[in-house]
Amino acid sequence: MKTDIVLAGVGGQGILTIATILGAAALADNLYIKQAEVHGMSQRGGSVVTYVKYGDKVASPIVQKGQADLILAFEQLEAARWLPFLKTDGTMIANTQQIDPMPVVIGTAEYPAGVLDAVRATGADLTEIDALSLAVKAGSPKAVNVVLIGVMASHMEIAYNVWENAIRATVPEKFLELNLKAFEYGYSYSK
Amino acid sequence: MKTKRLLLGDEALALGAINRGLSGAYAYPGTPSTEILEFVQKDPVSRARRLHSHWSSNEKTAMEAALGMSYCGKRAITSMKHVGLNVAADPFVNSAMTGANGGLLVISADDPSMHSSQNEQDSRFYADFAMIPLLEPCNQQEAYDMARHGFSLSERCHIPVLVRMVTRLAHSRAVVECDAAPLPENELHYPANPRQWVLMPAVSKERNRQLIKDQEQFRKESEESPFNRYEDGPDKRLGIIASGIAYNYLQEIFGGRVPFPVLKIGQYPLPLEAMRRLYDACDALLVLEEGQPFIEKQVRGLLYHGKEIYGKLSGHVVRDGELNPDEVAAAMSALCADAAGLKLHCKREVSELVVPRPPALCQGCGHRDVYAAMNAALEKYADAKVFGDIGCYTLGFLKPFNAIDSCVDMGASITMAKGAADAGQFPSLAIIGDSTFTHSGMTGLLDAINEDTNMVVVISDNLTTGMTGGQDSQGTGKLEQICMGLGADPAHVRTIDSLPRNVPDITALFEEEINHKGLSVIISRRECIQTARRHASAKNKAQSPKA
């Protein structure tokens, strides 16, 4: 039994923090987990991807095209960019947030319209979520990543309290309540 | 007693070293190796024991310092990215001649697919070149275990050991079983053969003969290594040699049950006996390795006339870019499409809607203001050339700046600008960061000062080593003094704060110094906004106690 997950977004959105929480939860649950990230240039507003694989035994740390059971996309364009990694019967959860890439910022390209519709049109099982609004409702726009991990957690078998403990171990104490709320909003979100 | 931890490959290696009595770690930041020294800096045992973990100015000074610690009988590691080994090559190759006293591990982290590097050179060749043993872990557990094995091997054979990491292992996390308690460090003690450490020809000739003889012992160590493993299989059509992380990918595509005989390689020089055994048992060989065809070339040789050997050189495995399970599966399909248990995946295509998202300088970065001013000052010259260097400011190559014309290696900005000026290039500018400057810009600047070359050196000082995550820079607070100490004319060492409101003044400064017929240095300074933010929040935490 093995589950392959792709976390995709933009440098600065807090994807590595999510990967840390996920790792802590999986370790606490005694799952064999492997997680791969690319450091270095990704931070500078570039495309960031983290692979998380867990199961009975995991050899390769990277997820291949057509192999992801679940893709968690933190931004629309990134959802489209990493779609080829989704299994034919996999699930994609996409934040509706749009972050302009540099070519768009300086005016040499346009942010495409209807990105998520195009994704859905390929037949992918897509759940859209306005994670930013939920994060603001929980107390801060910076909690977008925790809302998304809540949605992801609702698709996984790790118990709710294991996640709570992982969040408790990762985030600063003064932000704990807001993060737990953000997680809960994501967890109980349905299409 | 063992404990379980979720660790990056880099961290597993560092922890392994600490738990085997490490006394010092020396490094310069470089992706994907940076986290090795960072781990040593943060680890509680390391802090309690006050293990050396200060950043070095460059990989050469790091390697030499580690060698000095080894001379005194203590265990040391030095870590760097693959191109950093080029910088450390002089002491590295010669450390094979001196040998090691205290265990010495040289860790080089390669970057196949050059996610953040100028090339994807394969460090394994360096071990062969220097004639020393090499360890190549296939997963995080091996990275941890190889620290023990490496130190032991190094002290038994009195030789440094190269450990080769790759991005996908260095920057991926997995559960590692670690020792609960660390071993004590070595006591200070001197080499049994001190003469060997003075590499004059009379000594070196003798030593070289001994090193050549020692190759046999190193090969024997490989034959007996727990990291080289012959795993038999029923399907003898193909014998597979798989090294490092390639072994993992092979396991991945067969769900852990490979039908072919496999020789797993984790220690070099290559184990000849095991390789002969594989060759004799199978119809053909397939070599799976991450990087350049290092193993394949050796197996094949130039005048080879035996069984078929498949790999990168035969065109069956992709020649460039990192290896991955899909590539391995493709090679397998081409060779034995009916191999039992081979798992292939169908693929979707990328939508043409997808706009590229290249990395860019952060909003508010001081480098932006330097480039704005520089571009304004150079507008009137048809043929201005700006020689760039390695750091966040290399992103000035991209739109909207399009500011630099070259980026080759650490420090090359200054020296190439000088060579271009010698050739008649005007205006000739170099742009370099503060860390890169102390890494290897100072000697180039000395050359330019000594000849008063007509060029402008721009040091864009953000008080950090930025691209790798904000490590301390070794020259902070000393740059002006260094330039003047090297003999630069104080009238042409200009400093300015790199702020948007200063851009007209910075532009004017550029114009003045371009017009000066001789060497000029402009230091444009503002703390990196990422590190500034971190320092501010750390300060807040320190000032307001937790409720």
Short mmCIF file of N, CA and C in Angstrom, two decimals, chain A residues 2 10 23 27 30-31 33-41 44-47 51 53 59-62 64-67 75 77-78 80-81 83-84 86-88 99-103 106 108-110 112-115 118 122 124 173, chain B residues 4-6 8 31 35 115-116 139-140 168 171-175 245 248-249 251-252 323-327 345-351 353-363 368 392 395 399-400 466-469 530 546-547:
data_model
loop_
_atom_site.label_atom_id
_atom_site.label_comp_id
_atom_site.label_asym_id
_atom_site.label_seq_id
_atom_site.Cartn_x
_atom_site.Cartn_y
_atom_site.Cartn_z
N LYS A 2 0.59 2.14 -0.92
CA LYS A 2 1.45 3.33 -0.99
C LYS A 2 0.61 4.49 -1.48
N VAL A 10 3.78 28.27 -5.11
CA VAL A 10 4.73 29.33 -5.43
C VAL A 10 5.65 29.54 -4.23
N GLY A 23 5.07 15.46 7.62
CA GLY A 23 6.10 14.52 8.06
C GLY A 23 5.94 14.16 9.52
N LEU A 27 5.12 10.42 10.85
CA LEU A 27 6.07 9.77 11.76
C LEU A 27 5.37 9.34 13.03
N ASN A 30 3.58 6.28 12.73
CA ASN A 30 4.45 5.15 12.38
C ASN A 30 4.43 4.75 10.92
N LEU A 31 4.10 5.68 10.06
CA LEU A 31 4.10 5.38 8.64
C LEU A 31 5.52 5.50 8.10
N ILE A 33 7.68 7.08 5.57
CA ILE A 33 7.42 8.23 4.71
C ILE A 33 8.70 8.74 4.06
N LYS A 34 8.58 9.17 2.80
CA LYS A 34 9.67 9.84 2.12
C LYS A 34 9.15 11.10 1.48
N GLN A 35 9.94 12.14 1.55
CA GLN A 35 9.47 13.45 1.14
C GLN A 35 10.60 14.14 0.43
N ALA A 36 10.37 14.69 -0.76
CA ALA A 36 11.44 15.34 -1.53
C ALA A 36 11.06 16.77 -1.85
N GLU A 37 12.01 17.69 -1.73
CA GLU A 37 11.76 19.09 -2.01
C GLU A 37 12.96 19.63 -2.78
N VAL A 38 12.78 20.71 -3.52
CA VAL A 38 13.90 21.34 -4.19
C VAL A 38 14.14 22.70 -3.56
N HIS A 39 15.28 22.87 -2.91
CA HIS A 39 15.62 24.14 -2.27
C HIS A 39 16.32 25.02 -3.29
N GLY A 40 16.97 26.04 -2.82
CA GLY A 40 17.74 26.89 -3.72
C GLY A 40 16.86 27.92 -4.39
N MET A 41 16.83 27.90 -5.70
CA MET A 41 16.19 28.99 -6.44
C MET A 41 14.68 29.06 -6.29
N ARG A 44 12.64 32.12 -4.70
CA ARG A 44 12.50 33.46 -5.26
C ARG A 44 11.27 33.58 -6.13
N GLY A 45 10.07 33.25 -5.56
CA GLY A 45 8.83 33.40 -6.30
C GLY A 45 8.68 32.42 -7.43
N GLY A 46 9.52 31.41 -7.45
CA GLY A 46 9.45 30.42 -8.52
C GLY A 46 8.48 29.31 -8.17
N SER A 47 8.34 28.39 -9.09
CA SER A 47 7.46 27.24 -8.90
C SER A 47 8.09 26.29 -7.88
N TYR A 51 7.29 16.48 -2.99
CA TYR A 51 6.67 15.16 -3.14
C TYR A 51 6.60 14.47 -1.79
N LYS A 53 5.57 10.74 -0.11
CA LYS A 53 5.15 9.37 -0.37
C LYS A 53 5.14 8.61 0.94
N ALA A 59 10.63 3.41 -1.92
CA ALA A 59 11.99 3.42 -2.44
C ALA A 59 12.35 4.82 -2.95
N SER A 60 11.79 5.18 -4.09
CA SER A 60 12.12 6.48 -4.69
C SER A 60 11.43 7.62 -3.97
N PRO A 61 12.16 8.72 -3.72
CA PRO A 61 11.52 9.87 -3.07
C PRO A 61 10.75 10.76 -4.03
N ILE A 62 10.83 10.51 -5.35
CA ILE A 62 10.14 11.41 -6.26
C ILE A 62 8.92 10.74 -6.89
N GLN A 64 6.38 10.29 -10.00
CA GLN A 64 6.50 10.36 -11.45
C GLN A 64 5.20 10.84 -12.08
N LYS A 65 5.28 11.20 -13.37
CA LYS A 65 4.07 11.62 -14.09
C LYS A 65 3.06 10.49 -14.08
N GLY A 66 1.82 10.83 -13.83
CA GLY A 66 0.75 9.84 -13.84
C GLY A 66 0.72 8.96 -12.61
N GLN A 67 1.43 9.38 -11.56
CA GLN A 67 1.57 8.51 -10.40
C GLN A 67 0.96 9.07 -9.12
N GLU A 75 -2.04 27.14 -5.85
CA GLU A 75 -2.27 28.25 -6.76
C GLU A 75 -2.76 27.68 -8.08
N LEU A 77 -2.34 28.31 -11.45
CA LEU A 77 -1.42 27.99 -12.55
C LEU A 77 -0.59 26.76 -12.21
N GLU A 78 -0.25 26.64 -10.93
CA GLU A 78 0.53 25.48 -10.49
C GLU A 78 -0.31 24.21 -10.57
N ALA A 80 -2.47 23.59 -12.90
CA ALA A 80 -2.39 23.19 -14.31
C ALA A 80 -1.01 22.64 -14.65
N ARG A 81 0.03 23.25 -14.08
CA ARG A 81 1.41 22.85 -14.40
C ARG A 81 1.69 21.42 -13.96
N LEU A 83 -0.61 19.03 -13.30
CA LEU A 83 -1.66 18.07 -13.62
C LEU A 83 -1.14 16.78 -14.25
N PRO A 84 -0.12 16.83 -15.13
CA PRO A 84 0.36 15.58 -15.72
C PRO A 84 0.82 14.54 -14.70
N LEU A 86 -0.90 13.63 -12.13
CA LEU A 86 -2.05 13.01 -11.48
C LEU A 86 -2.38 11.67 -12.12
N LYS A 87 -2.68 10.68 -11.29
CA LYS A 87 -3.15 9.37 -11.78
C LYS A 87 -4.48 9.59 -12.48
N THR A 88 -4.84 8.67 -13.39
CA THR A 88 -6.12 8.84 -14.09
C THR A 88 -7.28 8.87 -13.11
N ILE A 99 -1.45 33.89 -8.33
CA ILE A 99 -0.26 34.71 -8.07
C ILE A 99 0.45 34.91 -9.41
N ASP A 100 0.59 36.14 -9.83
CA ASP A 100 1.20 36.42 -11.13
C ASP A 100 2.66 36.01 -11.17
N PRO A 101 3.06 35.21 -12.18
CA PRO A 101 4.48 34.93 -12.36
C PRO A 101 5.18 36.16 -12.93
N MET A 102 6.51 36.22 -12.84
CA MET A 102 7.25 37.41 -13.26
C MET A 102 6.93 37.87 -14.69
N PRO A 103 6.84 36.96 -15.68
CA PRO A 103 6.50 37.42 -17.03
C PRO A 103 5.17 38.19 -17.07
N ILE A 106 5.70 41.77 -15.40
CA ILE A 106 6.34 42.80 -16.22
C ILE A 106 5.66 43.00 -17.56
N THR A 108 5.00 40.80 -20.15
CA THR A 108 5.32 40.07 -21.38
C THR A 108 4.45 38.83 -21.56
N ALA A 109 3.60 38.55 -20.57
CA ALA A 109 2.65 37.44 -20.72
C ALA A 109 1.38 37.78 -19.97
N GLU A 110 0.31 37.05 -20.24
CA GLU A 110 -0.94 37.28 -19.54
C GLU A 110 -1.29 36.08 -18.69
N PRO A 112 -3.43 33.30 -17.80
CA PRO A 112 -4.50 32.70 -18.60
C PRO A 112 -5.83 32.67 -17.86
N ALA A 113 -6.91 32.79 -18.62
CA ALA A 113 -8.25 32.72 -18.02
C ALA A 113 -8.73 31.28 -18.02
N GLY A 114 -9.62 30.96 -17.09
CA GLY A 114 -10.26 29.64 -17.09
C GLY A 114 -9.32 28.48 -16.85
N VAL A 115 -8.29 28.69 -16.06
CA VAL A 115 -7.30 27.63 -15.83
C VAL A 115 -7.93 26.40 -15.19
N ALA A 118 -10.15 24.43 -17.44
CA ALA A 118 -9.37 23.60 -18.37
C ALA A 118 -8.90 22.33 -17.68
N THR A 122 -10.20 18.07 -18.50
CA THR A 122 -9.42 16.87 -18.84
C THR A 122 -9.97 15.63 -18.17
N ALA A 124 -10.18 15.35 -14.84
CA ALA A 124 -9.59 15.16 -13.51
C ALA A 124 -10.62 15.42 -12.42
N GLU A 173 3.49 29.02 19.33
CA GLU A 173 2.37 28.89 20.25
C GLU A 173 1.32 29.98 20.08
N LYS B 4 14.17 6.80 16.21
CA LYS B 4 13.78 7.06 14.82
C LYS B 4 13.60 8.55 14.60
N ARG B 5 14.16 9.03 13.49
CA ARG B 5 13.97 10.45 13.18
C ARG B 5 13.71 10.61 11.69
N LEU B 6 12.91 11.64 11.36
CA LEU B 6 12.64 11.96 9.96
C LEU B 6 13.69 12.99 9.54
N LEU B 8 16.44 14.76 6.43
CA LEU B 8 16.94 14.95 5.07
C LEU B 8 18.20 14.08 4.92
N THR B 31 23.99 24.67 -2.66
CA THR B 31 22.88 23.73 -2.82
C THR B 31 23.37 22.54 -3.64
N GLU B 35 22.59 22.18 4.08
CA GLU B 35 21.93 21.69 5.30
C GLU B 35 22.84 20.82 6.16
N HIS B 115 19.46 21.84 -10.95
CA HIS B 115 18.33 22.62 -10.42
C HIS B 115 18.81 24.00 -9.98
N SER B 116 20.01 24.08 -9.40
CA SER B 116 20.55 25.40 -9.04
C SER B 116 22.07 25.42 -9.18
N ASN B 139 20.08 5.82 0.14
CA ASN B 139 18.96 6.38 0.88
C ASN B 139 19.47 7.01 2.17
N GLN B 140 18.53 7.58 2.93
CA GLN B 140 18.92 8.34 4.12
C GLN B 140 19.58 7.45 5.17
N ARG B 168 18.40 14.69 -4.98
CA ARG B 168 17.18 13.98 -4.57
C ARG B 168 17.35 13.24 -3.26
N HIS B 171 18.02 16.35 -0.39
CA HIS B 171 16.85 17.15 -0.07
C HIS B 171 15.57 16.34 0.00
N SER B 172 15.66 15.08 0.33
CA SER B 172 14.45 14.34 0.62
C SER B 172 14.56 13.78 2.03
N ARG B 173 13.41 13.64 2.64
CA ARG B 173 13.34 13.18 4.02
C ARG B 173 12.86 11.75 4.11
N ALA B 174 13.40 10.99 5.03
CA ALA B 174 12.90 9.64 5.29
C ALA B 174 13.21 9.30 6.73
N VAL B 175 12.58 8.24 7.20
CA VAL B 175 12.81 7.83 8.59
C VAL B 175 14.16 7.15 8.69
N ILE B 245 21.36 6.29 -5.72
CA ILE B 245 19.91 6.43 -5.75
C ILE B 245 19.29 5.69 -6.93
N ASN B 248 17.47 2.69 -5.88
CA ASN B 248 16.12 2.96 -5.38
C ASN B 248 15.10 2.99 -6.51
N TYR B 249 15.48 3.67 -7.60
CA TYR B 249 14.55 3.82 -8.71
C TYR B 249 14.27 2.45 -9.33
N GLN B 251 14.28 -0.43 -7.75
CA GLN B 251 13.35 -1.09 -6.83
C GLN B 251 11.94 -0.55 -7.03
N GLU B 252 11.85 0.75 -7.25
CA GLU B 252 10.55 1.41 -7.38
C GLU B 252 9.75 0.85 -8.56
N LEU B 323 18.34 11.18 -13.17
CA LEU B 323 17.68 9.91 -13.42
C LEU B 323 16.36 9.92 -12.64
N ASN B 324 15.38 9.17 -13.09
CA ASN B 324 14.15 9.02 -12.31
C ASN B 324 13.52 7.69 -12.69
N PRO B 325 12.55 7.20 -11.91
CA PRO B 325 11.96 5.89 -12.19
C PRO B 325 11.40 5.77 -13.61
N ASP B 326 10.83 6.83 -14.15
CA ASP B 326 10.29 6.75 -15.51
C ASP B 326 11.38 6.44 -16.52
N GLU B 327 12.55 7.07 -16.36
CA GLU B 327 13.66 6.83 -17.29
C GLU B 327 14.13 5.39 -17.17
N HIS B 345 3.53 3.72 -16.04
CA HIS B 345 2.40 4.61 -15.78
C HIS B 345 2.04 5.38 -17.04
N CYS B 346 0.74 5.62 -17.26
CA CYS B 346 0.35 6.42 -18.41
C CYS B 346 0.45 7.88 -18.02
N LYS B 347 0.64 8.74 -19.00
CA LYS B 347 0.89 10.15 -18.67
C LYS B 347 -0.10 11.08 -19.34
N ARG B 348 -0.38 12.18 -18.65
CA ARG B 348 -1.14 13.29 -19.26
C ARG B 348 -0.13 14.28 -19.83
N GLU B 349 -0.60 15.16 -20.71
CA GLU B 349 0.27 16.22 -21.22
C GLU B 349 0.04 17.52 -20.46
N VAL B 350 1.06 18.39 -20.51
CA VAL B 350 0.91 19.70 -19.85
C VAL B 350 0.05 20.59 -20.73
N SER B 351 -0.91 21.29 -20.13
CA SER B 351 -1.75 22.20 -20.89
C SER B 351 -0.91 23.36 -21.43
N LEU B 353 -1.82 26.23 -21.62
CA LEU B 353 -2.17 27.42 -20.86
C LEU B 353 -1.06 27.82 -19.88
N VAL B 354 -0.25 26.83 -19.52
CA VAL B 354 0.67 27.04 -18.39
C VAL B 354 1.80 28.00 -18.74
N VAL B 355 1.83 29.13 -18.05
CA VAL B 355 2.88 30.15 -18.24
C VAL B 355 4.06 29.78 -17.34
N PRO B 356 5.30 29.90 -17.84
CA PRO B 356 6.44 29.59 -16.98
C PRO B 356 6.48 30.50 -15.75
N ARG B 357 7.02 30.00 -14.67
CA ARG B 357 7.14 30.77 -13.45
C ARG B 357 8.60 30.74 -13.01
N PRO B 358 9.46 31.54 -13.65
CA PRO B 358 10.88 31.52 -13.28
C PRO B 358 11.08 32.21 -11.93
N PRO B 359 12.16 31.91 -11.24
CA PRO B 359 12.45 32.61 -9.99
C PRO B 359 12.80 34.07 -10.31
N ALA B 360 12.63 34.94 -9.34
CA ALA B 360 12.90 36.37 -9.56
C ALA B 360 13.41 36.96 -8.26
N LEU B 361 14.08 38.10 -8.35
CA LEU B 361 14.50 38.81 -7.15
C LEU B 361 13.26 39.18 -6.35
N CYS B 362 13.35 39.02 -5.01
CA CYS B 362 12.22 39.36 -4.14
C CYS B 362 11.83 40.82 -4.33
N GLN B 363 10.55 41.11 -4.15
CA GLN B 363 10.11 42.50 -4.17
C GLN B 363 10.80 43.20 -3.01
N ARG B 368 17.86 44.96 -6.85
CA ARG B 368 17.02 45.60 -7.87
C ARG B 368 17.44 47.04 -8.09
N CYS B 392 22.07 35.50 -5.72
CA CYS B 392 20.72 35.94 -6.08
C CYS B 392 20.79 36.93 -7.24
N LEU B 395 20.07 36.49 -10.99
CA LEU B 395 18.73 36.62 -11.55
C LEU B 395 18.59 37.93 -12.32
N LYS B 399 14.50 39.02 -17.43
CA LYS B 399 13.69 40.24 -17.51
C LYS B 399 13.19 40.56 -16.10
N PRO B 400 12.94 41.78 -15.76
CA PRO B 400 13.02 42.96 -16.61
C PRO B 400 14.39 43.63 -16.62
N GLY B 466 22.95 34.91 0.30
CA GLY B 466 21.49 34.94 0.15
C GLY B 466 20.83 33.75 -0.51
N MET B 467 21.33 33.37 -1.68
CA MET B 467 20.62 32.37 -2.49
C MET B 467 20.46 31.04 -1.76
N THR B 468 21.44 30.71 -0.91
CA THR B 468 21.42 29.43 -0.22
C THR B 468 20.61 29.48 1.07
N GLY B 469 20.00 30.62 1.39
CA GLY B 469 19.13 30.68 2.56
C GLY B 469 19.55 31.65 3.64
N GLN B 530 15.04 39.15 3.30
CA GLN B 530 14.68 37.88 3.95
C GLN B 530 15.37 37.76 5.30
N LYS B 546 7.27 34.80 26.41
CA LYS B 546 6.03 34.05 26.16
C LYS B 546 5.11 34.18 27.37
N ALA B 547 3.83 34.28 27.11
CA ALA B 547 2.84 34.42 28.20
C ALA B 547 2.81 33.16 29.06
#
